[in-house]
Short mmCIF file of C-alpha atoms in Angstrom, two decimals:
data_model
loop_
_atom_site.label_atom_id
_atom_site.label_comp_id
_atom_site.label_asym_id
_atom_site.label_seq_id
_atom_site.Cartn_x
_atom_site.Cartn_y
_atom_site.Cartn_z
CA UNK X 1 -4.93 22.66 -9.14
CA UNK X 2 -7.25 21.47 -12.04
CA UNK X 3 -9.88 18.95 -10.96
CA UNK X 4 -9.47 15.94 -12.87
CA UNK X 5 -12.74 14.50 -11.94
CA UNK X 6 -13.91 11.72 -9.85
CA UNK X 7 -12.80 8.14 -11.27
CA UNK X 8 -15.34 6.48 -8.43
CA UNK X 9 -17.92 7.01 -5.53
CA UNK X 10 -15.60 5.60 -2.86
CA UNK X 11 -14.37 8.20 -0.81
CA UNK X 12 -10.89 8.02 -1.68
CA UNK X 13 -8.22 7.86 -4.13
CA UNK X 14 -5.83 6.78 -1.95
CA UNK X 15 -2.72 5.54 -4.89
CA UNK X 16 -1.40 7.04 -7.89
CA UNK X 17 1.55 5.89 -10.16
CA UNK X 18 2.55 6.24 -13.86
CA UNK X 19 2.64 3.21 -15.96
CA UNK X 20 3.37 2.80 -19.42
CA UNK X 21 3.56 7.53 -19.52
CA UNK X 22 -0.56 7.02 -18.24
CA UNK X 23 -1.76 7.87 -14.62
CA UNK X 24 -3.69 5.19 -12.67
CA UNK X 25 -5.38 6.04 -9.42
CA UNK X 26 -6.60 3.15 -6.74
CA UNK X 27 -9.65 3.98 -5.09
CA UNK X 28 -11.26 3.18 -1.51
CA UNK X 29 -13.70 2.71 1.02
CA UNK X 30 -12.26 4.16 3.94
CA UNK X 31 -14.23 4.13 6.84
CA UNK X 32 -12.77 5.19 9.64
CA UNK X 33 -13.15 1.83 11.44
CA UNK X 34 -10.62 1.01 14.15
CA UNK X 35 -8.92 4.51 14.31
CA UNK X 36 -10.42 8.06 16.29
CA UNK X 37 -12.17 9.78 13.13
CA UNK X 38 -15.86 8.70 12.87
CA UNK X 39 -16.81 6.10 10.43
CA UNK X 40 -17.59 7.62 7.03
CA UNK X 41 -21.16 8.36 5.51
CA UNK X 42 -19.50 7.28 2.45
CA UNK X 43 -20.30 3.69 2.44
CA UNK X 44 -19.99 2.83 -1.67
CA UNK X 45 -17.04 -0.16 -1.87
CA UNK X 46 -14.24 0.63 -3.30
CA UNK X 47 -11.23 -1.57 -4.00
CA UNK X 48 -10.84 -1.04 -8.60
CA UNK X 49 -8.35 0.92 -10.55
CA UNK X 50 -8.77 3.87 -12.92
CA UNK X 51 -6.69 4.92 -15.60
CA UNK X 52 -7.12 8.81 -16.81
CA UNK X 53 -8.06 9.52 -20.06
CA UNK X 54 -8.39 13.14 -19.89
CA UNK X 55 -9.94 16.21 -18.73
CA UNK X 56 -12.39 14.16 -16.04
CA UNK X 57 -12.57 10.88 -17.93
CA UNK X 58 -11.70 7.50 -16.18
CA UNK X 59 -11.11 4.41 -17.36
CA UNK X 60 -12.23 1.28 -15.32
CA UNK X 61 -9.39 -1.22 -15.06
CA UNK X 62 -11.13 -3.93 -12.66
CA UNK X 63 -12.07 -4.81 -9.28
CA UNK X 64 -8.73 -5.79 -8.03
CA UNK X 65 -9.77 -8.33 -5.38
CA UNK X 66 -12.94 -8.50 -2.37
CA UNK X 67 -10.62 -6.12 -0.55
CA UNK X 68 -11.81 -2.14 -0.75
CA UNK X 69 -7.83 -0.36 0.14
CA UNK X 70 -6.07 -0.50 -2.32
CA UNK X 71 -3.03 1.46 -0.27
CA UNK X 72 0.31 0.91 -2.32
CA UNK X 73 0.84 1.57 -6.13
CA UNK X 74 3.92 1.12 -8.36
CA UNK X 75 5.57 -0.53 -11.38
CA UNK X 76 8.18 -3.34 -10.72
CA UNK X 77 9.58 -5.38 -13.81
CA UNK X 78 7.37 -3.37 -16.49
CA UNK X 79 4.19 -4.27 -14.63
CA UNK X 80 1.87 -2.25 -12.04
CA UNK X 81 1.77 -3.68 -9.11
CA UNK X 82 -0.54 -2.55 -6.22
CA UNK X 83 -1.80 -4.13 -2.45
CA UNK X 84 -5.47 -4.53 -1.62
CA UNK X 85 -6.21 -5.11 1.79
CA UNK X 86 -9.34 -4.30 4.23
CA UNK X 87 -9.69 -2.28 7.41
CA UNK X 88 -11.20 -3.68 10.84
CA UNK X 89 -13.46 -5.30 11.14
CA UNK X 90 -13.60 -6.89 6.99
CA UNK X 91 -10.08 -7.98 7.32
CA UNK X 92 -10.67 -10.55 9.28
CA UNK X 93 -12.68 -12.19 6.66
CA UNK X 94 -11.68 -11.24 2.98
CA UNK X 95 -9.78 -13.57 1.44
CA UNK X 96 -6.40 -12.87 -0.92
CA UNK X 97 -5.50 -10.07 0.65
CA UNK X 98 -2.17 -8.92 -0.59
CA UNK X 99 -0.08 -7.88 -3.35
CA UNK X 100 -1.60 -7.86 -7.07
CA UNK X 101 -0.03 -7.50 -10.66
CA UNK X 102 -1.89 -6.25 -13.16
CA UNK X 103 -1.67 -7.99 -16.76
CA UNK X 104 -4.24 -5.68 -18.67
CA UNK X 105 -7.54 -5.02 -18.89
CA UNK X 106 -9.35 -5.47 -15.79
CA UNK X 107 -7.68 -8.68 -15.11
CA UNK X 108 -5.51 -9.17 -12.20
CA UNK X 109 -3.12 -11.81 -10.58
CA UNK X 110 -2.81 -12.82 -7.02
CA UNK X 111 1.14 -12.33 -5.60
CA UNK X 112 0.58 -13.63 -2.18
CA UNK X 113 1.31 -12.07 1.22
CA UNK X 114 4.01 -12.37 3.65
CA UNK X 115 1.61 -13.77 6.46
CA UNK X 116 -0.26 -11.04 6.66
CA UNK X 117 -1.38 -7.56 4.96
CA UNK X 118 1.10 -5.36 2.89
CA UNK X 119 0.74 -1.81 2.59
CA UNK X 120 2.97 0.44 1.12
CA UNK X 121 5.29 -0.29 -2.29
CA UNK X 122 8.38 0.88 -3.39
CA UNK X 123 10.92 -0.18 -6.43
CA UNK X 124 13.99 -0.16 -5.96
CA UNK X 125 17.82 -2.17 -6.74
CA UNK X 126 15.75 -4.28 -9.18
CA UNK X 127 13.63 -5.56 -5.52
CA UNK X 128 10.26 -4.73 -5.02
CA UNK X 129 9.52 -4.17 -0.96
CA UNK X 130 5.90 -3.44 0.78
CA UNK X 131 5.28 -2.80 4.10
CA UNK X 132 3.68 -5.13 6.48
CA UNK X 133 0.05 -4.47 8.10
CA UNK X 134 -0.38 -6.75 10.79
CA UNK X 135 1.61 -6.17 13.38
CA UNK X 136 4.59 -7.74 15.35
CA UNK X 137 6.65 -9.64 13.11
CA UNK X 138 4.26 -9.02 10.74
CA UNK X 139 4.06 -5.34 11.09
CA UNK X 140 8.07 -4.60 9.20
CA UNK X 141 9.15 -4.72 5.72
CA UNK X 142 8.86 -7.50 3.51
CA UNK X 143 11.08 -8.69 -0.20
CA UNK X 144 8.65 -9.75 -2.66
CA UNK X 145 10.61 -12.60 -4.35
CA UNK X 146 8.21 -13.53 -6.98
CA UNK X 147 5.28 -15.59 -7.64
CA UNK X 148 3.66 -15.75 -3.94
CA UNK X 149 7.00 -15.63 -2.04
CA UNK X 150 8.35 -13.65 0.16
CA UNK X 151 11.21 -12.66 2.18
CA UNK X 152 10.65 -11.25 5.87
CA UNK X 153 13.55 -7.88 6.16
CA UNK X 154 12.15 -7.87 9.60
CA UNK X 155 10.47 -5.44 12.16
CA UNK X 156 11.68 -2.33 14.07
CA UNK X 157 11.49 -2.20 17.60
CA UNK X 158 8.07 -1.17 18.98
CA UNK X 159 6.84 -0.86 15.44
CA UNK X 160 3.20 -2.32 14.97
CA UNK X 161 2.47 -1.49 11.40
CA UNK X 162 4.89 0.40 8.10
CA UNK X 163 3.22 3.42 6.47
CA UNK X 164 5.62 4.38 4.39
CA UNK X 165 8.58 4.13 2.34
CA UNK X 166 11.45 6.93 0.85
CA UNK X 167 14.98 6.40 -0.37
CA UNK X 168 17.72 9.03 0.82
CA UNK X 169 21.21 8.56 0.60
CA UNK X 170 21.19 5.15 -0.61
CA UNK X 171 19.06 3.89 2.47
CA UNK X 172 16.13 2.83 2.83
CA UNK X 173 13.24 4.29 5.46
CA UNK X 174 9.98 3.55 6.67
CA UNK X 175 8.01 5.67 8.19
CA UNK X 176 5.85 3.73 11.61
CA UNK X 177 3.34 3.27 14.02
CA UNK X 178 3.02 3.20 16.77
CA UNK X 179 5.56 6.07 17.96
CA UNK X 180 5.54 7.81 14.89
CA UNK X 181 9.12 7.46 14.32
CA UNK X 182 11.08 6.63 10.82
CA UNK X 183 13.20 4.08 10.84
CA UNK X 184 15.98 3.43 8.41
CA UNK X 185 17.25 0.10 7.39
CA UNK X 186 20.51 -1.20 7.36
CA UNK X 187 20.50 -4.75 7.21
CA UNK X 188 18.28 -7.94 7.72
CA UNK X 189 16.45 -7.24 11.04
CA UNK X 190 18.68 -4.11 11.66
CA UNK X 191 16.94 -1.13 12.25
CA UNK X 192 18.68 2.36 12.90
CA UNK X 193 15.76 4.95 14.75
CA UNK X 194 16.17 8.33 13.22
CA UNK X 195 14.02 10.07 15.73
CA UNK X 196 10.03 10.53 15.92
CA UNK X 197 8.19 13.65 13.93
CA UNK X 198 6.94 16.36 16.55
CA UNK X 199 4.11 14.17 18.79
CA UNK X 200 2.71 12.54 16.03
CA UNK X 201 1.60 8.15 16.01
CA UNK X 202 2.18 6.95 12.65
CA UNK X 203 4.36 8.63 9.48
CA UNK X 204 2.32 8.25 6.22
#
């Protein structure tokens, strides 16, 4: 590995995708809040996007909302897209929490939300999907249908919150919480359990 420097003070990079043959990180403030690790010493906001520039250079590329997660990065339609959301107990009070397209810059536009928090991203059949946050009907996988709408693709059973998202064989899975189990889709609000990873809670 070659260290490619530190793009902020945040204690996480925590999204990486290649737009336009350049690699652009999303940073955060994780802090441990609401899960079993302690909370973080590390308490400098974070919430922007870098682009790399070399050796252990870093570009600024803007604040992309209040929110400090910035959890799922990709390109859809020739544009990076990426969701900014906050952990308990900020999430309860930042506003525009949600899915954000980036149009150069440091500027950034507001996509909406399905209802609640979106996670994870993933392009794919000319659709671009996240993964809902919030739980309960909330807490499955969500069609972004452009400008702030959305279509709900519905929730597995028992499944809180969607980590995760990888294609194979055509299908798409998400990997969940709370039973650490991937789930694969096959059609709206049809979910097909393809069995839980070891005694883990959640698949990242």
């Amino acid at each position: 590995w070659v260290d490619c420097g530190a793009p902020d003070r945040c204690n996480t990079v925590s999204a990486l995708a290649v737009f336009n043959g350049e690699l652009y990180a999303g940073v955060t403030s994780y802090s441990g809040a609401g899960s079993h690790l302690k909370p973080s010493p590390n308490t400098h906001p974070g919430g922007r996007v870098y682009r790399y520039v070399g050796k252990k250079g870093w570009v600024d590329c803007g604040r992309v909302s209040e929110a400090e997660v910035i959890w799922g990065m990709t390109v859809f339609q020739g544009k990076l897209h990426v969701t900014a959301m906050d952990l308990p107990p900020k999430h309860l009070t930042t506003p525009r929490q949600g899915l954000y397209r980036y149009d150069g810059n440091t500027d950034w536009t507001w996509c909406g939300n399905p209802g609640g928090r979106v996670a994870a991203l993933t392009a794919a059949d000319g659709n671009l999907f996240a993964s809902g946050y919030n739980g309960g009907a909330l807490g499955g996988v969500f069609r972004y249908d452009g400008g702030t709408n959305w279509t709900n693709f519905g929730a597995p059973p028992n499944v809180d919150q969607t980590y995760s998202f990888a294609f194979h064989r055509g299908r798409m899975h998400t990997g969940t919480w709370k039973e650490g189990k991937v789930m694969r889709y096959l059609g709206p609000h049809q979910w097909e359990d393809t069995g839980r990873l070891g005694d883990e809670l959640e698949v990242r």
